[in-house]
Coordinates of C-alpha atoms in Angstrom, one line a residue:
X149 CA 105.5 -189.5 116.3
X150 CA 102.1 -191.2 118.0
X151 CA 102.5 -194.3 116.0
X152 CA 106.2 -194.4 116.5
X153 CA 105.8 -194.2 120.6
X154 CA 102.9 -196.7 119.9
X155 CA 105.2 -199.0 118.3
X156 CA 107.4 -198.7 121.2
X157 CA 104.8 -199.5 123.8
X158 CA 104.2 -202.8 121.8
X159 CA 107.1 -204.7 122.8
X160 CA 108.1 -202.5 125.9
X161 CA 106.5 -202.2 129.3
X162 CA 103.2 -199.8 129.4
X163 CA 103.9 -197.0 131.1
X164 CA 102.2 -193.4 131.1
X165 CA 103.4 -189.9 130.3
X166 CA 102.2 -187.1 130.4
X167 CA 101.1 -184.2 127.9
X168 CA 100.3 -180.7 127.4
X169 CA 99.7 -178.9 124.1
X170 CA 99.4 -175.6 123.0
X171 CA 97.2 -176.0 120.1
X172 CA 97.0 -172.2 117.6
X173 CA 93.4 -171.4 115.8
X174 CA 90.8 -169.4 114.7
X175 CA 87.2 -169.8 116.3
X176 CA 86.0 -168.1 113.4
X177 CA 86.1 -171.0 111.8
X178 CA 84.3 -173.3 114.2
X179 CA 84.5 -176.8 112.1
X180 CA 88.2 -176.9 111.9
X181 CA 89.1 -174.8 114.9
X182 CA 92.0 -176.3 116.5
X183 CA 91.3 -179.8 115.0
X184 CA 95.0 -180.8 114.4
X185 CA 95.8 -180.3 117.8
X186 CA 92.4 -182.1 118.8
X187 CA 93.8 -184.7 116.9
X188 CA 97.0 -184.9 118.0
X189 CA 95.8 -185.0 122.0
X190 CA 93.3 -187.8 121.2
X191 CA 96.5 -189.9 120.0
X192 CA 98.4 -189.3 122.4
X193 CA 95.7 -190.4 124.9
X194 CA 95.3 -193.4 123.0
X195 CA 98.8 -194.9 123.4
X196 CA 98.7 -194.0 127.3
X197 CA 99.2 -190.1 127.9
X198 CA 97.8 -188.8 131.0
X199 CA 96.9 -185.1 130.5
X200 CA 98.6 -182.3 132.9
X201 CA 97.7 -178.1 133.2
X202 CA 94.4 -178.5 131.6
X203 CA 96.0 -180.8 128.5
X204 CA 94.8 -178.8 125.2
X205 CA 95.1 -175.0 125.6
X206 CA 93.4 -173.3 122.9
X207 CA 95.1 -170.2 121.6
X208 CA 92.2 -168.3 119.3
X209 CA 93.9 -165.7 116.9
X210 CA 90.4 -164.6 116.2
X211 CA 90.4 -162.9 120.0
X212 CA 94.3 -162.5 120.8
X213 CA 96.0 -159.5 119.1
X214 CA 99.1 -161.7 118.5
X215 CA 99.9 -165.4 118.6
X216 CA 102.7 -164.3 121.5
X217 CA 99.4 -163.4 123.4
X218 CA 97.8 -166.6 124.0
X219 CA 101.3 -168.6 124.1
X220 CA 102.0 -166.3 127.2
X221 CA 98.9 -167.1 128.5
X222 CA 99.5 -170.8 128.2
X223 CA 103.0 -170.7 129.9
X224 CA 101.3 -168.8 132.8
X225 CA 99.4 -171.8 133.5
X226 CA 102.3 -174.6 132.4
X227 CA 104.5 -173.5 134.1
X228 CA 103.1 -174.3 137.9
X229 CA 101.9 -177.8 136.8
X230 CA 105.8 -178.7 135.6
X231 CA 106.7 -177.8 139.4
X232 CA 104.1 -179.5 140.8
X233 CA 104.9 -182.2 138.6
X234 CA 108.5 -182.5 139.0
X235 CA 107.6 -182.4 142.9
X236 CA 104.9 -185.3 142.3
X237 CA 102.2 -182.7 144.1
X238 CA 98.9 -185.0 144.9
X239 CA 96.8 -182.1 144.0
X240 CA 98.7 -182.4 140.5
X241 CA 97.8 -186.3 140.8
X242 CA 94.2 -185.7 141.6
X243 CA 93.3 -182.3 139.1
X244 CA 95.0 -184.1 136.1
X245 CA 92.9 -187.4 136.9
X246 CA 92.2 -189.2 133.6
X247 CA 88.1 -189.1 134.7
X248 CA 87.8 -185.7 134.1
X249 CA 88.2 -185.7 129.8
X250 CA 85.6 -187.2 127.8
X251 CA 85.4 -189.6 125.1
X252 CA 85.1 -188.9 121.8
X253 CA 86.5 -187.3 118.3
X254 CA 86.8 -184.3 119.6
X255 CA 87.6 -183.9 123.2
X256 CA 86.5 -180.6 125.4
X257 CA 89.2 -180.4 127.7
X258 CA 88.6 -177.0 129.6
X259 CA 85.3 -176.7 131.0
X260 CA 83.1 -174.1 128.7
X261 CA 82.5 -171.3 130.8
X262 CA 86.2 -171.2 132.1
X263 CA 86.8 -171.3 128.4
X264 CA 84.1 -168.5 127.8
X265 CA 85.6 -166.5 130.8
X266 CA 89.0 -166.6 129.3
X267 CA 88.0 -165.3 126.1
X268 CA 86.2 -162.6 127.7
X269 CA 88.8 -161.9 130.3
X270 CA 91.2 -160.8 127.1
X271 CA 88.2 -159.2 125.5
X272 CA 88.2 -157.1 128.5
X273 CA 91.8 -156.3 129.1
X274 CA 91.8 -155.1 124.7
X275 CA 88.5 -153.0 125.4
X276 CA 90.0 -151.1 128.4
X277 CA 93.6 -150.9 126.7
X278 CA 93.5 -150.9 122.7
X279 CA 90.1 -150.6 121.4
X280 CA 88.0 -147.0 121.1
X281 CA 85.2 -145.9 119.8
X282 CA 84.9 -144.7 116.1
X283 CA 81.8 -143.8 113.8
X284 CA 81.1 -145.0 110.1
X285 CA 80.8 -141.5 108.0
X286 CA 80.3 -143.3 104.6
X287 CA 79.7 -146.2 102.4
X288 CA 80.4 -146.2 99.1
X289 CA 78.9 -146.8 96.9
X290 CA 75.8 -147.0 99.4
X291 CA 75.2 -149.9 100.9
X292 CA 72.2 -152.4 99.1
X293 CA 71.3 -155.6 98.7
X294 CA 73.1 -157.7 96.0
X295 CA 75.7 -155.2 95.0
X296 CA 78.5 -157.4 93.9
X297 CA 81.2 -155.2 94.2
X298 CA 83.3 -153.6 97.0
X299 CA 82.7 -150.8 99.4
X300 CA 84.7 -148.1 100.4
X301 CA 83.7 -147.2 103.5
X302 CA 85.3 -144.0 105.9
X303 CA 85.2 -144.2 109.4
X304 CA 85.5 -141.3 111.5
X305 CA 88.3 -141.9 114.5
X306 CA 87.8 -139.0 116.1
X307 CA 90.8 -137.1 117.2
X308 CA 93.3 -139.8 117.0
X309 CA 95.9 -139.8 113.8
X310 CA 96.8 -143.3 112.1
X311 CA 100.0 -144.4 110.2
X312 CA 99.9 -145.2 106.9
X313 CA 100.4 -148.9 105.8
X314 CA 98.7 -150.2 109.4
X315 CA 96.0 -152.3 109.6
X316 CA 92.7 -151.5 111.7
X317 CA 90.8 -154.2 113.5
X318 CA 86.7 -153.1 113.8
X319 CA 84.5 -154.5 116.2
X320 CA 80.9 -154.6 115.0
X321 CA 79.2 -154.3 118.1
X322 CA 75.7 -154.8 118.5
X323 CA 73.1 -152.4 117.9
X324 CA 71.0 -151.1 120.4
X325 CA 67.4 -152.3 119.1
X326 CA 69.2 -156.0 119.3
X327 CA 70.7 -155.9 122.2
X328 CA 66.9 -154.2 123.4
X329 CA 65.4 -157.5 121.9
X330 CA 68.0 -159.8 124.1
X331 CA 67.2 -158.2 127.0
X332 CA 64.0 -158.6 126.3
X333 CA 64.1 -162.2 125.3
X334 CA 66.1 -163.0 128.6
X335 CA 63.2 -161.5 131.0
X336 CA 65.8 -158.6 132.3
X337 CA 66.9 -154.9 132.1
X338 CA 70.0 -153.8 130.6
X339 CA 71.1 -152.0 134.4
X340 CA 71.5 -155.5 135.5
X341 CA 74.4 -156.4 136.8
X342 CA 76.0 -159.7 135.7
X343 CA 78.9 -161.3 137.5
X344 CA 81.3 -163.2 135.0
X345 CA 84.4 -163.3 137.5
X346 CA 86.4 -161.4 134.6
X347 CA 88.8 -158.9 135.8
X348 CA 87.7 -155.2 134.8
X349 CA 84.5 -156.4 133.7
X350 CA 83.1 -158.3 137.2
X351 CA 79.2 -156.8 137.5
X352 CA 79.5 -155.7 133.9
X353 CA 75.8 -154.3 132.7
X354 CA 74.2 -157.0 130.6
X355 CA 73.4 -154.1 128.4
X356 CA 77.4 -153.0 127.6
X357 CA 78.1 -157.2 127.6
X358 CA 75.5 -157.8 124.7
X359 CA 77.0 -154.9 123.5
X360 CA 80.7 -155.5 123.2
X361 CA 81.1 -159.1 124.3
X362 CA 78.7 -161.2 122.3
X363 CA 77.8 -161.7 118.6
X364 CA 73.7 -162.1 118.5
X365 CA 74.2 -163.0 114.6
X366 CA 76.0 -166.0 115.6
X367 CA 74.7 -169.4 116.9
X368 CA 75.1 -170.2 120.2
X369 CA 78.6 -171.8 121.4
X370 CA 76.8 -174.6 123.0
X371 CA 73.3 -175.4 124.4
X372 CA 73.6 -177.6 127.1
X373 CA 71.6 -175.2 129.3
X374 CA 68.5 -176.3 127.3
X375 CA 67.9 -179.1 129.4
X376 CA 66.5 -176.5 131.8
X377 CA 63.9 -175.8 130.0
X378 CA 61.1 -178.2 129.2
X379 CA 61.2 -179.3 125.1
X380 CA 60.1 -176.2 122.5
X381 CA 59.0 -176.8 119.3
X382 CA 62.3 -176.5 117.8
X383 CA 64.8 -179.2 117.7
X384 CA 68.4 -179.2 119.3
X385 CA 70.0 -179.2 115.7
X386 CA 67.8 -176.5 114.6
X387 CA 68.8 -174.6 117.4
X388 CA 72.3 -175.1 116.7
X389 CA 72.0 -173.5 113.8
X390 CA 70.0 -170.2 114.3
X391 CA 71.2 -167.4 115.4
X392 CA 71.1 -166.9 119.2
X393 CA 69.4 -163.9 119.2
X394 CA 66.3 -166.0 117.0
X395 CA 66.8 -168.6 119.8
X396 CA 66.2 -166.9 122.7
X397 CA 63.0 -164.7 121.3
X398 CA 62.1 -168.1 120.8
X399 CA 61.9 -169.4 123.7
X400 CA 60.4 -166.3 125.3
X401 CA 57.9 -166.8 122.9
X402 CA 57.2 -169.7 124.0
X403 CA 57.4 -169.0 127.8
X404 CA 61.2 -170.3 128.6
X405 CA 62.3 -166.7 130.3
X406 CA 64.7 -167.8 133.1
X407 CA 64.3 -166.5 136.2
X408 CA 67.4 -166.9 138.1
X409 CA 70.4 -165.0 137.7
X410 CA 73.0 -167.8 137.9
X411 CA 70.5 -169.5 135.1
X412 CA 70.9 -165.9 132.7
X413 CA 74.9 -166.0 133.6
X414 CA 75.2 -169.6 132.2
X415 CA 73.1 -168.3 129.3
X416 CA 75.2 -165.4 128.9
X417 CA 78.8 -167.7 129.3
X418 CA 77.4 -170.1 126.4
X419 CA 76.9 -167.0 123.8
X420 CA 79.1 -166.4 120.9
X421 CA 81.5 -164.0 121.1
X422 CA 82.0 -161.3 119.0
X423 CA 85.4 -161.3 116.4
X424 CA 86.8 -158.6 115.6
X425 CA 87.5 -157.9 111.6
X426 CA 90.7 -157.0 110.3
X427 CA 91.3 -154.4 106.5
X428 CA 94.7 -152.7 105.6
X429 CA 94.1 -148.9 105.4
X430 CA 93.5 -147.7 102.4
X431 CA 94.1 -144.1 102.8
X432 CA 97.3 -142.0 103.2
X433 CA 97.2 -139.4 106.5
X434 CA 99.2 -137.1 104.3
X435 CA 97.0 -137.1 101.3
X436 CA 94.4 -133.9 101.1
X437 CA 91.6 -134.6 98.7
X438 CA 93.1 -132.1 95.8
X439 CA 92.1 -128.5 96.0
X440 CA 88.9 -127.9 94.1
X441 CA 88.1 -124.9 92.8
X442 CA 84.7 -122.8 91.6
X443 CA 83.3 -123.7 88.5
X444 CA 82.3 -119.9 87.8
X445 CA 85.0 -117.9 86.2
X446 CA 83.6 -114.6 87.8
X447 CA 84.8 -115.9 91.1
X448 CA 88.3 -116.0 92.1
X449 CA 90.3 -119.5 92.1
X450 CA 90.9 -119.9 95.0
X451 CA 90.9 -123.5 96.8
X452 CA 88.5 -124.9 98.7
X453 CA 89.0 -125.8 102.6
X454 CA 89.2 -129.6 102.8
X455 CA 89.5 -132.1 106.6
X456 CA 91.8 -134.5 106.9
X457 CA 93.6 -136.1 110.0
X458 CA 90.3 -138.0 111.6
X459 CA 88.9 -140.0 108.8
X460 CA 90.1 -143.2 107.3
X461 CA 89.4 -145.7 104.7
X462 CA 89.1 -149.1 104.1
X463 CA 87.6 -151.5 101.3
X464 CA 85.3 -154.2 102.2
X465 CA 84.5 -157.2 100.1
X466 CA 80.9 -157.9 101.0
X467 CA 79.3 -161.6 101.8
X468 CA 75.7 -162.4 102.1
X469 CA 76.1 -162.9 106.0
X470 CA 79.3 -161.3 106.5
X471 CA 78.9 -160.5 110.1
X472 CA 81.1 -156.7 109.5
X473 CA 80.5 -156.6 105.4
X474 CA 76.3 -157.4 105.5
X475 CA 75.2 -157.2 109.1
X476 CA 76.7 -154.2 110.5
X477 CA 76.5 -152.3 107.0
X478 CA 72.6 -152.8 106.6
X479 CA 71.2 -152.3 109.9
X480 CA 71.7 -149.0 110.5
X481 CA 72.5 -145.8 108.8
X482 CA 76.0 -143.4 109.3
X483 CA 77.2 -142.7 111.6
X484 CA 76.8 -145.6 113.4
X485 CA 79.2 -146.6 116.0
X486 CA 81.8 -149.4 116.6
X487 CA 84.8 -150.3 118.0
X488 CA 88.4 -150.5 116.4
X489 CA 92.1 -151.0 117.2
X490 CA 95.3 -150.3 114.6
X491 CA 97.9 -152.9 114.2
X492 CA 100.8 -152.8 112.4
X493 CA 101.5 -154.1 109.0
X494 CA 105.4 -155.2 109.2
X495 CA 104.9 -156.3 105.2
X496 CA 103.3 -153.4 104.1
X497 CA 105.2 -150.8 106.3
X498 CA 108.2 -152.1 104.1
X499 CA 107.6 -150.2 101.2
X500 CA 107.7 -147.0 103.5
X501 CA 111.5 -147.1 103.9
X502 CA 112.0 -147.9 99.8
X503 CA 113.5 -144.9 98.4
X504 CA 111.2 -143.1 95.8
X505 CA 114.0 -143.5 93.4
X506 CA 113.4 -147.7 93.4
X507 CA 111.6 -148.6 90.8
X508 CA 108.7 -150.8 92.0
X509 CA 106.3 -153.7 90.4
X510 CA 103.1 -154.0 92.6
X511 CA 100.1 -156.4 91.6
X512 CA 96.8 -156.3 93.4
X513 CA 93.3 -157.7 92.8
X514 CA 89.8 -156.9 94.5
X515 CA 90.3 -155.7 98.6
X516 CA 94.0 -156.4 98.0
X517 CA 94.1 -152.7 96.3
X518 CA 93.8 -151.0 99.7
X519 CA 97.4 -151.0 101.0
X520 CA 98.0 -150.0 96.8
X521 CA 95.5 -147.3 97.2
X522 CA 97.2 -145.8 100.7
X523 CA 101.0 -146.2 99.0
X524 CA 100.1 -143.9 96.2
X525 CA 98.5 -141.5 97.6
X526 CA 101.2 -141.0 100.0
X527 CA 103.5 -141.0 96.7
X528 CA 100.8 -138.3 95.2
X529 CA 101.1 -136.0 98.6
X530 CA 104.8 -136.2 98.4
X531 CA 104.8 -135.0 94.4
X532 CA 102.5 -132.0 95.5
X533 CA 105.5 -130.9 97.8
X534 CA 107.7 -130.4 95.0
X535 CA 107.6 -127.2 93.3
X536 CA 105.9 -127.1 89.9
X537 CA 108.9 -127.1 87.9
X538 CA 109.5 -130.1 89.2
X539 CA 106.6 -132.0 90.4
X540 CA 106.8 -134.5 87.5
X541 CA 110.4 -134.7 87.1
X542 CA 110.3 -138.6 88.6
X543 CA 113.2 -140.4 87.3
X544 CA 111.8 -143.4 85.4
X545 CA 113.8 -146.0 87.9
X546 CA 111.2 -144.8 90.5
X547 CA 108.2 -145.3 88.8
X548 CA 105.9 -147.9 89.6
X549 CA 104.6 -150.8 87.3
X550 CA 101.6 -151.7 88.8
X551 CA 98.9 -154.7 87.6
X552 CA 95.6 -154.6 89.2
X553 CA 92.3 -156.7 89.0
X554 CA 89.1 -156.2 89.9
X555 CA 85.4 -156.2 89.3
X556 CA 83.5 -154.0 86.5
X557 CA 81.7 -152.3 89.9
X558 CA 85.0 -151.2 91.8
X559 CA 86.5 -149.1 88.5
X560 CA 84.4 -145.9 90.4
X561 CA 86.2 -146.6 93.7
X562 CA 90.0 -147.1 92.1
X563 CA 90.0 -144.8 88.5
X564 CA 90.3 -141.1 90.9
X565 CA 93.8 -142.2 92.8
X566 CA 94.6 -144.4 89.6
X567 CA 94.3 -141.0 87.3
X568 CA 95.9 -138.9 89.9
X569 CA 98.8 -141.2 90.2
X570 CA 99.2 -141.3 86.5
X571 CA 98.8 -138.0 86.1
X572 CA 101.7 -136.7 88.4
X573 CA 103.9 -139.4 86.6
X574 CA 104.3 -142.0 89.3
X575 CA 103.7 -144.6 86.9
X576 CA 105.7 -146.6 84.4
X577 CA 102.7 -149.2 83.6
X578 CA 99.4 -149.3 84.5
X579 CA 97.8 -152.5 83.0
X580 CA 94.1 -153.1 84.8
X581 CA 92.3 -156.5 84.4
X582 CA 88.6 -156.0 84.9
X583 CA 86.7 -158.6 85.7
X584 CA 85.3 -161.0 82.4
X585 CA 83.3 -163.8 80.8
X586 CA 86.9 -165.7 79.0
X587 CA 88.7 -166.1 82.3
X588 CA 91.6 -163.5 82.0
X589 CA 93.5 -162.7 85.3
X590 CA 96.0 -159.9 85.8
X591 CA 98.7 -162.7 86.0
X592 CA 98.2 -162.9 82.6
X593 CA 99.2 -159.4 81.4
X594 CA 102.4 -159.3 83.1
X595 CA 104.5 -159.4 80.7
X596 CA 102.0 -156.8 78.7
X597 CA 104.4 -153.9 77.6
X598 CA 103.4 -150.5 78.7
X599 CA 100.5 -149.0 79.3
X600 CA 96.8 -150.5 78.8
X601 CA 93.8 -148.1 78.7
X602 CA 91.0 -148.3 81.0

């Protein structure tokens, strides 16, 4: 489209236009984050286009709880600029002023700390509104340095019920020794009060914005507030690359402690913040751990009580600097606190409304298996409904084929619901791929007939 209009403008008479773009990313992934519509804007100002409502919004999936979100956000702010436009405002003239982008690659176009407020502002609106507070119970197996498989960790929610076949978003907040060393590091106490002009969060304690806003793991967003500070014995590129929690003990280290407030707010504006991570649920609300009864036969058989209703489960592939998966898991022991949100699922929720009677071929590998692991043992609760004459009287055009791969180190986590599921006769196949030296995948044993031991 660019070199088209560009071709145009050859033989015709220049004349500007103007632009706005809604560009859709994740700033989780800082190197490529937005760059197509970075790209796109930088064309367009090369063959004449004259930027209008800020010219490159920015809509981060990593911080908005839907795409919608942002994009509503972004009309909020078009749509005044197209009036003013259409009425040829001056102010539109003057605020939309070529002078105010910069040159380069890849053009800032809204100032940082209006784009850091922003992000906080919705930061603020989903703490107040969505997120609440819930406690890891349990990591399994527990959490230690180069274990290669997953975890299944529980979290405790409390009082609150979940749906089966959601999705939960956790928020790894900060703990309290590091958000001790920032304040530390920044020369203040957590009671004071820091003024980010977001609305529900204006005079926010820097202690509960370290918390809940920022990710200390994380290098910093941008360093031009540096310049304050006379040179240190790091570089600017090395900075760029250390975590800002390592950057500013630095610098108090070496006697850079600011000492005005506006000086810690523009500090505070050009940190990180913190994303939240998203799993599938992979437990069923109606599924009971099965009754378990005394080993001794001089005692009578009767079941043991269980809890159910306030803990959930999810599987989490770690990475060595995974900020959830590493970080969060190592640092402290359960329970330790965080934040979370449920979302729905639209794809998985599907297979709620399949009749039982349908039969069904599933394939999963590795984290995948934790919608799998929710879906049968909501399937499992439903056969311990039925009476026992006819508990495993499925119809064999309900059972489920299902293929699964996965590491040597996750068989503990799966082979209880895998053997249950089997067991109550929920199952047509069951072909499992462990992980191996010759390169075979579960795609590979699809067409494998019947079942493949384990």
């Amino acid at each position: 489209m660019c070199d088209r209009e560009n071709g145009k403008r050859l033989t015709a008479p220049q004349t500007s236009f103007r632009y706005a773009i809604y560009g859709n990313g994740d700033s989780r992934y800082a190197a490529t984050y937005n760059g197509a519509a970075h790209a796109v804007e930088q064309r367009l100002r090369q063959i004449g286009g004259l930027a209008f409502a800020g010219g490159l919004y920015q809509g981060d999936t990593a911080v908005c709880t839907t795409v919608l979100q942002a994009l509503n956000s972004w009309w909020q702010k078009l749509r005044p600029a197209i009036q003013d436009l259409a009425s040829d405002s001056p102010k539109l003239r003057r605020a939309n002023s070529d002078d105010d982008f910069g040159k380069g690659p890849m053009i800032r176009t809204v100032d940082i700390q209006t784009e850091a407020r922003s992000r906080h502002r919705i930061r603020s609106i989903c703490l107040r509104t969505e997120y609440r507070t819930a406690k890891v119970a349990k990591v399994s197996p527990s959490y230690r340095e180069h274990h290669f498989g997953t975890y299944l960790v529980t979290l405790d929610i409390g009082s609150r019920r979940h749906e089966d076949m959601r999705c939960i978003q956790v928020l790894p907040i900060n703990s309290p020794t590091k958000v001790r060393r920032a304040l530390r590091a920044l020369g203040v106490n957590g009671s004071t009060q820091i003024c980010l002009d977001i609305p529900g969060a204006d005079n926010a304690s820097l202690s509960s914005f370290l918390t809940d806003y920022i990710d200390l793991e994380s290098p910093f967003a941008n360093l031009e507030w540096l310049q304050t500070f006379s040179t240190s014995t790091l570089t600017d590129d090395r900075m760029a690359t250390l975590p800002s929690l390592d950057v500013l003990e630095h610098l108090h280290s070496s006697g850079h402690v600011p000492t005005e407030l506006n000086l810690i707010t523009t500090i505070c504006l050009a940190l990180p913040i913190l994303h939240p991570r998203t799993y599938s649920i992979a437990s069923s609300l109606s599924y009971p751990p099965a009754p378990k009864f005394p080993i001794s036969k001089s005692q009578p058989r009767k079941a043991l009580p269980y809890q159910s209703g306030n803990n959930l489960t999810i599987l989490v592939k770690p990475f060595p600097t995974g900020r959830f998966s590493h970080t969060f898991l190592s640092s402290s022991t359960p329970p330790n606190p965080l934040r979370y949100r449920l979302l729905p699922s639209p794809p998985a929720e599907k297979l709620l409304t399949i009749p039982p009677t349908t039969p069904l071929i599933i394939v999963a590998t590795g984290a995948g298996f934790a919608p799998v692991r929710c879906f049968l043992q909501r399937r499992i609760a439903a056969s311990r409904s039925h009476s026992p004459n006819s508990s495993n009287q499925h119809s064999k055009s309900g059972r489920i084929s299902l293929f699964l791969g996965f590491k040597q180190a996750d068989i503990p986590l799966f082979s209880d619901t895998l053997n249950e599921a089997a067991a109550a006769g929920l199952l047509e196949r069951l072909c499992v791929t462990p992980s191996n030296d010759h390169g075979e995948r579960v795609y590979d044993r699809l067409e494998d007939e019947g079942y493949r031991e384990w």
